[in-house]
PDB file of C-alpha atoms in Angstrom:
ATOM      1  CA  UNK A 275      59.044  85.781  94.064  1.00 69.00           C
ATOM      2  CA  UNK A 276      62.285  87.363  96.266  1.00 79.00           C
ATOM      3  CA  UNK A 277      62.557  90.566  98.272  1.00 84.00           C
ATOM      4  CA  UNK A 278      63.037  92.996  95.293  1.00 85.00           C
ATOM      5  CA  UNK A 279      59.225  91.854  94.115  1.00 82.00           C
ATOM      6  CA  UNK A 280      58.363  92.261  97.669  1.00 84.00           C
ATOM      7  CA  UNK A 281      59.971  95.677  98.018  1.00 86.00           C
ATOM      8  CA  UNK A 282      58.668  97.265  94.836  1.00 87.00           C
ATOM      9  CA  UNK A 283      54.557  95.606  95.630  1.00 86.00           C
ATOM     10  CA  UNK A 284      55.137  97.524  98.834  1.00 86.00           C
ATOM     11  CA  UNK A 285      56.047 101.229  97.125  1.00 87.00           C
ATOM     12  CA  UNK A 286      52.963 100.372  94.761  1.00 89.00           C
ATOM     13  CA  UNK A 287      50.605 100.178  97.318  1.00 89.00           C
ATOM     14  CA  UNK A 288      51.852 102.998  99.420  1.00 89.00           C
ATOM     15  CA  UNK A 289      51.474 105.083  96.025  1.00 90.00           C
ATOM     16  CA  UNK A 290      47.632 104.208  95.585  1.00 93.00           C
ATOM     17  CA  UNK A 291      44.635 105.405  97.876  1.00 95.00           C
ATOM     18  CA  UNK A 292      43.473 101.391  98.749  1.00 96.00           C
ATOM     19  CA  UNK A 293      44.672  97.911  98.130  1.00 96.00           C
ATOM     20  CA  UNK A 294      41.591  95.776  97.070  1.00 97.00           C
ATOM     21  CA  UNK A 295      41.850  91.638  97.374  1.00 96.00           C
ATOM     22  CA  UNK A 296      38.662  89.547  97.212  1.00 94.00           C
ATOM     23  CA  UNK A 297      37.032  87.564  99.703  1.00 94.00           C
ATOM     24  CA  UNK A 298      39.055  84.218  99.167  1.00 92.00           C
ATOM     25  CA  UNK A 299      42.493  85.868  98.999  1.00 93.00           C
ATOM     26  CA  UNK A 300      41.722  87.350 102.522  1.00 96.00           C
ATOM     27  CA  UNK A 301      40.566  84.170 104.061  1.00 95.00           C
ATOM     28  CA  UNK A 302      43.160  81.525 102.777  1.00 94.00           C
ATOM     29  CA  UNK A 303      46.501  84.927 103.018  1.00 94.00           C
ATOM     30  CA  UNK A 304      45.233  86.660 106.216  1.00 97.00           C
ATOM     31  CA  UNK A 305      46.932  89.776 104.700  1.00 95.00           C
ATOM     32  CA  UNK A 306      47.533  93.486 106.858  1.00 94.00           C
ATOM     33  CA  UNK A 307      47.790  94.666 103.136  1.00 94.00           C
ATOM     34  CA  UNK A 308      49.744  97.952 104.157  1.00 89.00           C
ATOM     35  CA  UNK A 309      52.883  99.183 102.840  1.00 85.00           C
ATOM     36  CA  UNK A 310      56.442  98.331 104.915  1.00 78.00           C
ATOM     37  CA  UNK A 311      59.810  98.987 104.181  1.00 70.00           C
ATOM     38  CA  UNK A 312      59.357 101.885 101.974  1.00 67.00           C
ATOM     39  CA  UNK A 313      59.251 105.111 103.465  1.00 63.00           C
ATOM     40  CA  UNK A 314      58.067 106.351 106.957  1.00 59.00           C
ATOM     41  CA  UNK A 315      54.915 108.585 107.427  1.00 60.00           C
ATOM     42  CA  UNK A 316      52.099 109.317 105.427  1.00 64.00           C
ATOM     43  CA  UNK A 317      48.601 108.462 105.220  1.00 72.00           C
ATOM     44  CA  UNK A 318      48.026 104.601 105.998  1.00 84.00           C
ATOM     45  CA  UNK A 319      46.481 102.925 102.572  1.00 91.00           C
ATOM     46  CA  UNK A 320      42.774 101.936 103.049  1.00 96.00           C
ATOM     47  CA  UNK A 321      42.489  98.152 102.860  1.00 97.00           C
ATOM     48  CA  UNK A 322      39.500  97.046 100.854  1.00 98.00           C
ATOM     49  CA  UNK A 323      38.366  93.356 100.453  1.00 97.00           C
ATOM     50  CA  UNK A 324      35.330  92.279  98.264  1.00 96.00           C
ATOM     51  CA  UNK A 325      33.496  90.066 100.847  1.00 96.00           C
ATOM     52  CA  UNK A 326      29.815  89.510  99.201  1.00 93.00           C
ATOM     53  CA  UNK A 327      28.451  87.460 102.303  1.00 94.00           C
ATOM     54  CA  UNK A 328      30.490  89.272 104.814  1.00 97.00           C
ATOM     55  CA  UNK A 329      32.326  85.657 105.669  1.00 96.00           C
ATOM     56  CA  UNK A 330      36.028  87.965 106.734  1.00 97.00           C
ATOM     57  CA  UNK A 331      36.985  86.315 109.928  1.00 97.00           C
ATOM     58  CA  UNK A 332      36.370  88.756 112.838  1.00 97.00           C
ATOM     59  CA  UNK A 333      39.660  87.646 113.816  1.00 98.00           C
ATOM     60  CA  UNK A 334      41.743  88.202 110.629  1.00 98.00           C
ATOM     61  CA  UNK A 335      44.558  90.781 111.222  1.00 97.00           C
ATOM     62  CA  UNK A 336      42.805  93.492 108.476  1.00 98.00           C
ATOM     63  CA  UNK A 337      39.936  93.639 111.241  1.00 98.00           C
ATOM     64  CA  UNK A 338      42.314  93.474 114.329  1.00 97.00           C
ATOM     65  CA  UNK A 339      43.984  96.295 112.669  1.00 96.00           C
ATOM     66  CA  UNK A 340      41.425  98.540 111.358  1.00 96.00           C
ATOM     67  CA  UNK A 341      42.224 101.060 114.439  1.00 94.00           C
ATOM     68  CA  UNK A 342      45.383 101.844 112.628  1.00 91.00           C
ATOM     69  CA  UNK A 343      44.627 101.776 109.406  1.00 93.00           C
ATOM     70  CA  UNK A 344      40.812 101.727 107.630  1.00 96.00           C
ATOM     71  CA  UNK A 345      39.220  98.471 106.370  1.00 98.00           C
ATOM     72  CA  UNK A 346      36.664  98.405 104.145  1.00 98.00           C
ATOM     73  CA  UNK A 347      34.571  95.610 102.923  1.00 98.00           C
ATOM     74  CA  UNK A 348      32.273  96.126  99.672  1.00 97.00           C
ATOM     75  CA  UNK A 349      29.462  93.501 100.600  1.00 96.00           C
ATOM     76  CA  UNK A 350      26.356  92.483  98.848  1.00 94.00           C
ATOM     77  CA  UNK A 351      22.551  93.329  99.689  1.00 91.00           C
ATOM     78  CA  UNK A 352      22.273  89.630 101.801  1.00 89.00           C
ATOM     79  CA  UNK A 353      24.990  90.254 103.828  1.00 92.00           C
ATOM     80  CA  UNK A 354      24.067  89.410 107.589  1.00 94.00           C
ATOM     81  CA  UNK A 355      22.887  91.778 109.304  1.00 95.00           C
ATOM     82  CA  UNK A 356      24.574  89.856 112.601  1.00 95.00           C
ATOM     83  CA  UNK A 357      27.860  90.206 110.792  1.00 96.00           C
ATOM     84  CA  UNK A 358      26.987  94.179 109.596  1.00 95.00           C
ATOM     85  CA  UNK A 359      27.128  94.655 113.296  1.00 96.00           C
ATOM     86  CA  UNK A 360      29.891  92.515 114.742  1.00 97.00           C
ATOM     87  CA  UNK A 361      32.675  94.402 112.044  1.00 98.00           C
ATOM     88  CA  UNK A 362      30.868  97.655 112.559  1.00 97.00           C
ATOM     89  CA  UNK A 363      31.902  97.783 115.920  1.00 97.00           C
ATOM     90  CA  UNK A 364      35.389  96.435 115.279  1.00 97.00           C
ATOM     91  CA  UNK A 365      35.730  99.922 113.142  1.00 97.00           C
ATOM     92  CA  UNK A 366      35.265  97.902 109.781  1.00 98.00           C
ATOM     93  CA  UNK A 367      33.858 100.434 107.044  1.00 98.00           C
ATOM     94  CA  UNK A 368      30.817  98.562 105.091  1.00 98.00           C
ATOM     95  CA  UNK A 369      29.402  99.704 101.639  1.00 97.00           C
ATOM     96  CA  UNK A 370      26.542  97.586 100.125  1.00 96.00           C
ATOM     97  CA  UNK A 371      27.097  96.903  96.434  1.00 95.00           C
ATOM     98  CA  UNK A 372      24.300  95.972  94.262  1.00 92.00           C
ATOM     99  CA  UNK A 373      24.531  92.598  92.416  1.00 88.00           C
ATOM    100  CA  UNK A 374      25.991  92.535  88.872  1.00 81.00           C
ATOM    101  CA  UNK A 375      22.960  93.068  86.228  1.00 70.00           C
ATOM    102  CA  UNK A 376      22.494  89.642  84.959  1.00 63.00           C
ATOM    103  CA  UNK A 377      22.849  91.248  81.169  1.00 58.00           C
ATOM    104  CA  UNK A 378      26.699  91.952  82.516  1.00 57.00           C
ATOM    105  CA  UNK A 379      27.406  88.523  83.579  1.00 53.00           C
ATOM    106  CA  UNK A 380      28.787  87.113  80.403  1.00 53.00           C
ATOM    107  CA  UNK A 381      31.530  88.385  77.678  1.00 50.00           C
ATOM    108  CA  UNK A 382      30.495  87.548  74.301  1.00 47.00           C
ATOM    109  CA  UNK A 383      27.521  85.618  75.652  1.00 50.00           C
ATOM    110  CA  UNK A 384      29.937  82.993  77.604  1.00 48.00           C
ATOM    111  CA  UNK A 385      28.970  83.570  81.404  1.00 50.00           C
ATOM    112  CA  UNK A 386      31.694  84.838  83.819  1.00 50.00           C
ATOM    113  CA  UNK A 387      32.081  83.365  87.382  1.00 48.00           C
ATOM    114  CA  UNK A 388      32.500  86.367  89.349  1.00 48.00           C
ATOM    115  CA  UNK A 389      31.767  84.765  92.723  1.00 47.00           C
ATOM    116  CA  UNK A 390      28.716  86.478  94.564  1.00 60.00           C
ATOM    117  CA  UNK A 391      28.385  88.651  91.455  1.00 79.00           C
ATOM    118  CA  UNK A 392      29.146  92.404  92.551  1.00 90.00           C
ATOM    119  CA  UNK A 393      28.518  95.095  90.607  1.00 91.00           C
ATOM    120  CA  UNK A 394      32.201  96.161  91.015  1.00 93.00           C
ATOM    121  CA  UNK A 395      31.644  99.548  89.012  1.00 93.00           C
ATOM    122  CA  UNK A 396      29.250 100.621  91.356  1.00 94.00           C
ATOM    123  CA  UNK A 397      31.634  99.036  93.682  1.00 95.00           C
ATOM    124  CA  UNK A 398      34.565 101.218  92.800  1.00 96.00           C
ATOM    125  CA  UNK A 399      32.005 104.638  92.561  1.00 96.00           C
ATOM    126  CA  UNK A 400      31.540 104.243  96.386  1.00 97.00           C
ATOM    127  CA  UNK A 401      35.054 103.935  96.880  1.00 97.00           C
ATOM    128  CA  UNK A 402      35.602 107.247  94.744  1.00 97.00           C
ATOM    129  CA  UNK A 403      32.663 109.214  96.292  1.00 97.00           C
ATOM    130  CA  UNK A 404      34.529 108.009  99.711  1.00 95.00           C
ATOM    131  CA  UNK A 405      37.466 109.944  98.867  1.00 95.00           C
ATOM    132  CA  UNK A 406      39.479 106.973  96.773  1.00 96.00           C
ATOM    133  CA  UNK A 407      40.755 107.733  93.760  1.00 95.00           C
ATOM    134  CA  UNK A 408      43.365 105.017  92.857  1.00 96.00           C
ATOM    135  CA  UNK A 409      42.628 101.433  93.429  1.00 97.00           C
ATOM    136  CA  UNK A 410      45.186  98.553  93.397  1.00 95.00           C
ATOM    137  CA  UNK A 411      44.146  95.256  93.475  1.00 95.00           C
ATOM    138  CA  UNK A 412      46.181  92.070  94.573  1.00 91.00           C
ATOM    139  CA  UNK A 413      43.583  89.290  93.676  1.00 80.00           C
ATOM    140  CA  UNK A 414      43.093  87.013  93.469  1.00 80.00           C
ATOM    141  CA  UNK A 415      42.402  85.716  90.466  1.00 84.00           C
ATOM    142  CA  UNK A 416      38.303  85.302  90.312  1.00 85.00           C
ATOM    143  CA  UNK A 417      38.629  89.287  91.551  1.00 89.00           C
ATOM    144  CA  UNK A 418      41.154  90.109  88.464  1.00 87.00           C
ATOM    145  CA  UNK A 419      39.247  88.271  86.136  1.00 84.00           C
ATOM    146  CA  UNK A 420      35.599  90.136  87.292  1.00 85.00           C
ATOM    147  CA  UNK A 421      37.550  93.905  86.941  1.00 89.00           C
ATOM    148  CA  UNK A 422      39.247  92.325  83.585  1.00 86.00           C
ATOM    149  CA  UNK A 423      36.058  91.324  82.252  1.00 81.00           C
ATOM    150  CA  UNK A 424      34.301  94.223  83.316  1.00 84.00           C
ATOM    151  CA  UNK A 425      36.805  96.650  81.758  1.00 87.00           C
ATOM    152  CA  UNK A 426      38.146  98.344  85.224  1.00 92.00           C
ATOM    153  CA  UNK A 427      41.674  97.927  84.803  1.00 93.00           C
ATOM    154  CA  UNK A 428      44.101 100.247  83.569  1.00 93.00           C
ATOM    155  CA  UNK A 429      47.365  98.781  84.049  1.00 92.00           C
ATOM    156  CA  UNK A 430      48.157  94.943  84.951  1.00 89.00           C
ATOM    157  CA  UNK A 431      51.700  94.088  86.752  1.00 88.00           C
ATOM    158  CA  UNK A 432      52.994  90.687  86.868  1.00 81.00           C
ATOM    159  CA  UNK A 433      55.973  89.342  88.969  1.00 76.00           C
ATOM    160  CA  UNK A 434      56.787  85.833  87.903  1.00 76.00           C
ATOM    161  CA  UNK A 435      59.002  83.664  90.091  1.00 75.00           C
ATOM    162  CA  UNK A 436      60.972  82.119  87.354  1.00 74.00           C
ATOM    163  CA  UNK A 437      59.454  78.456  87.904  1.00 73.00           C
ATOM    164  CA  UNK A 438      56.648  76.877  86.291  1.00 68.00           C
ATOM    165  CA  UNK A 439      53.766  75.429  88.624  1.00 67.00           C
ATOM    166  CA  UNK A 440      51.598  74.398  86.296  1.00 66.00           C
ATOM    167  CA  UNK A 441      47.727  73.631  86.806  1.00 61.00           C
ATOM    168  CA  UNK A 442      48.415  73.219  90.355  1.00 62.00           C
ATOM    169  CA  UNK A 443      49.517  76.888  90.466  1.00 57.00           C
ATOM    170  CA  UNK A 444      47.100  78.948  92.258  1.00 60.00           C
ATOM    171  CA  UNK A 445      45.978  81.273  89.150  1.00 57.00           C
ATOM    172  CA  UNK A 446      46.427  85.378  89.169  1.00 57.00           C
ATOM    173  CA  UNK A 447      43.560  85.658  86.666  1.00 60.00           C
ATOM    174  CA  UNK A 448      40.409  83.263  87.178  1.00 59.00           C
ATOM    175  CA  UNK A 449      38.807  82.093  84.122  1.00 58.00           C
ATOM    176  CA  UNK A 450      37.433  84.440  81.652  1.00 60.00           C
ATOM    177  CA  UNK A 451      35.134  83.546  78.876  1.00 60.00           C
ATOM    178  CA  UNK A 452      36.712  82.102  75.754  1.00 55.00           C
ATOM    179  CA  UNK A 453      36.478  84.458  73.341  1.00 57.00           C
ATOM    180  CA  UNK A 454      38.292  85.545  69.621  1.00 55.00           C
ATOM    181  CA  UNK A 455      41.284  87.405  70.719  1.00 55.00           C
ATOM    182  CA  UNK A 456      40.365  90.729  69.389  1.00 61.00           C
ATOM    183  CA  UNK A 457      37.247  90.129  71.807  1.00 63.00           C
ATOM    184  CA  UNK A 458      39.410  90.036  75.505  1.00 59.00           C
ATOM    185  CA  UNK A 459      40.223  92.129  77.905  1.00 61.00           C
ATOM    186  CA  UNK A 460      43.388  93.803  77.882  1.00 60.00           C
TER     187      UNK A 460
END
């Protein structure tokens, strides 16, 4: 979207406690997720990815990295235990999040794809008993739909890029249950 979108994303996350993106985002962006260009010092933003299966690439520059600044993947009960240890020892900070209760996994009875299905409540709860108290998430867009659908967000920014892509657009939100308007998340 141009260097000014780029510029002010940057002062948002350096004005939040972590940056969250979801499994997919991570793999296909290989994000560092920290904040450049916008001020020197400070605490370095804690990086957070939703990674159910624990599938982040050992190799990805948010594990390279997590020396400088912390990592932290919110991973279901399956996760590997090979892969628990392997981004242990990198300095990768784990937190087990239970599955989503399958009475939550559907708005107005239409089922939600929320990937592996965290509970992302109890998600953000570790975070906060961790020390985090402001979250901002990048995406991708089956992560923004899960926190839309399961009431999370408080604010949602768009930059737009001033063209259309159409359906072959990567999507910012996933898909979310069709429901009557009054009914959606907002």
């Amino acid at each position: 979207t141009g260097a000014a979108a780029r510029h002010r994303v940057h002062a948002m996350r350096r004005a939040v406690d972590a940056v969250m993106v979801g499994i997919g985002t991570a793999s296909a962006d290989d994000p560092m997720l920290n904040a450049r260009g916008v001020g020197a010092g400070g605490r370095a933003v804690r990086r957070v990815v939703v990674d159910p299966r624990l599938r982040l690439s050992l190799g990805s520059r948010l594990v390279r990295t997590a020396a400088e600044a912390p990592v932290t993947l919110l991973h279901g009960p399956d996760a590997p235990q090979a892969r628990h240890d392997a981004l242990r020892q990198a300095g990768v900070t784990l937190i087990a999040v239970p599955p989503v209760p399958r009475d939550q996994r559907s708005v107005h009875g239409q089922p939600v794809r929320l990937g592996d299905a965290l509970d992302l409540a109890a998600g953000l709860r570790a975070l906060g008993d961790a020390g985090v108290s402001s979250v901002f998430c990048e995406g991708g867009g089956t992560l923004a739909a899960a926190l839309l659908a399961a009431r999370l967000v408080d604010e949602v920014v768009f930059f737009t890029a001033g063209r259309v892509f159409g359906a072959a657009g990567v999507p910012g939100i996933g898909t979310l249950a069709p429901a009557p308007l009054a009914g959606m998340p907002a």
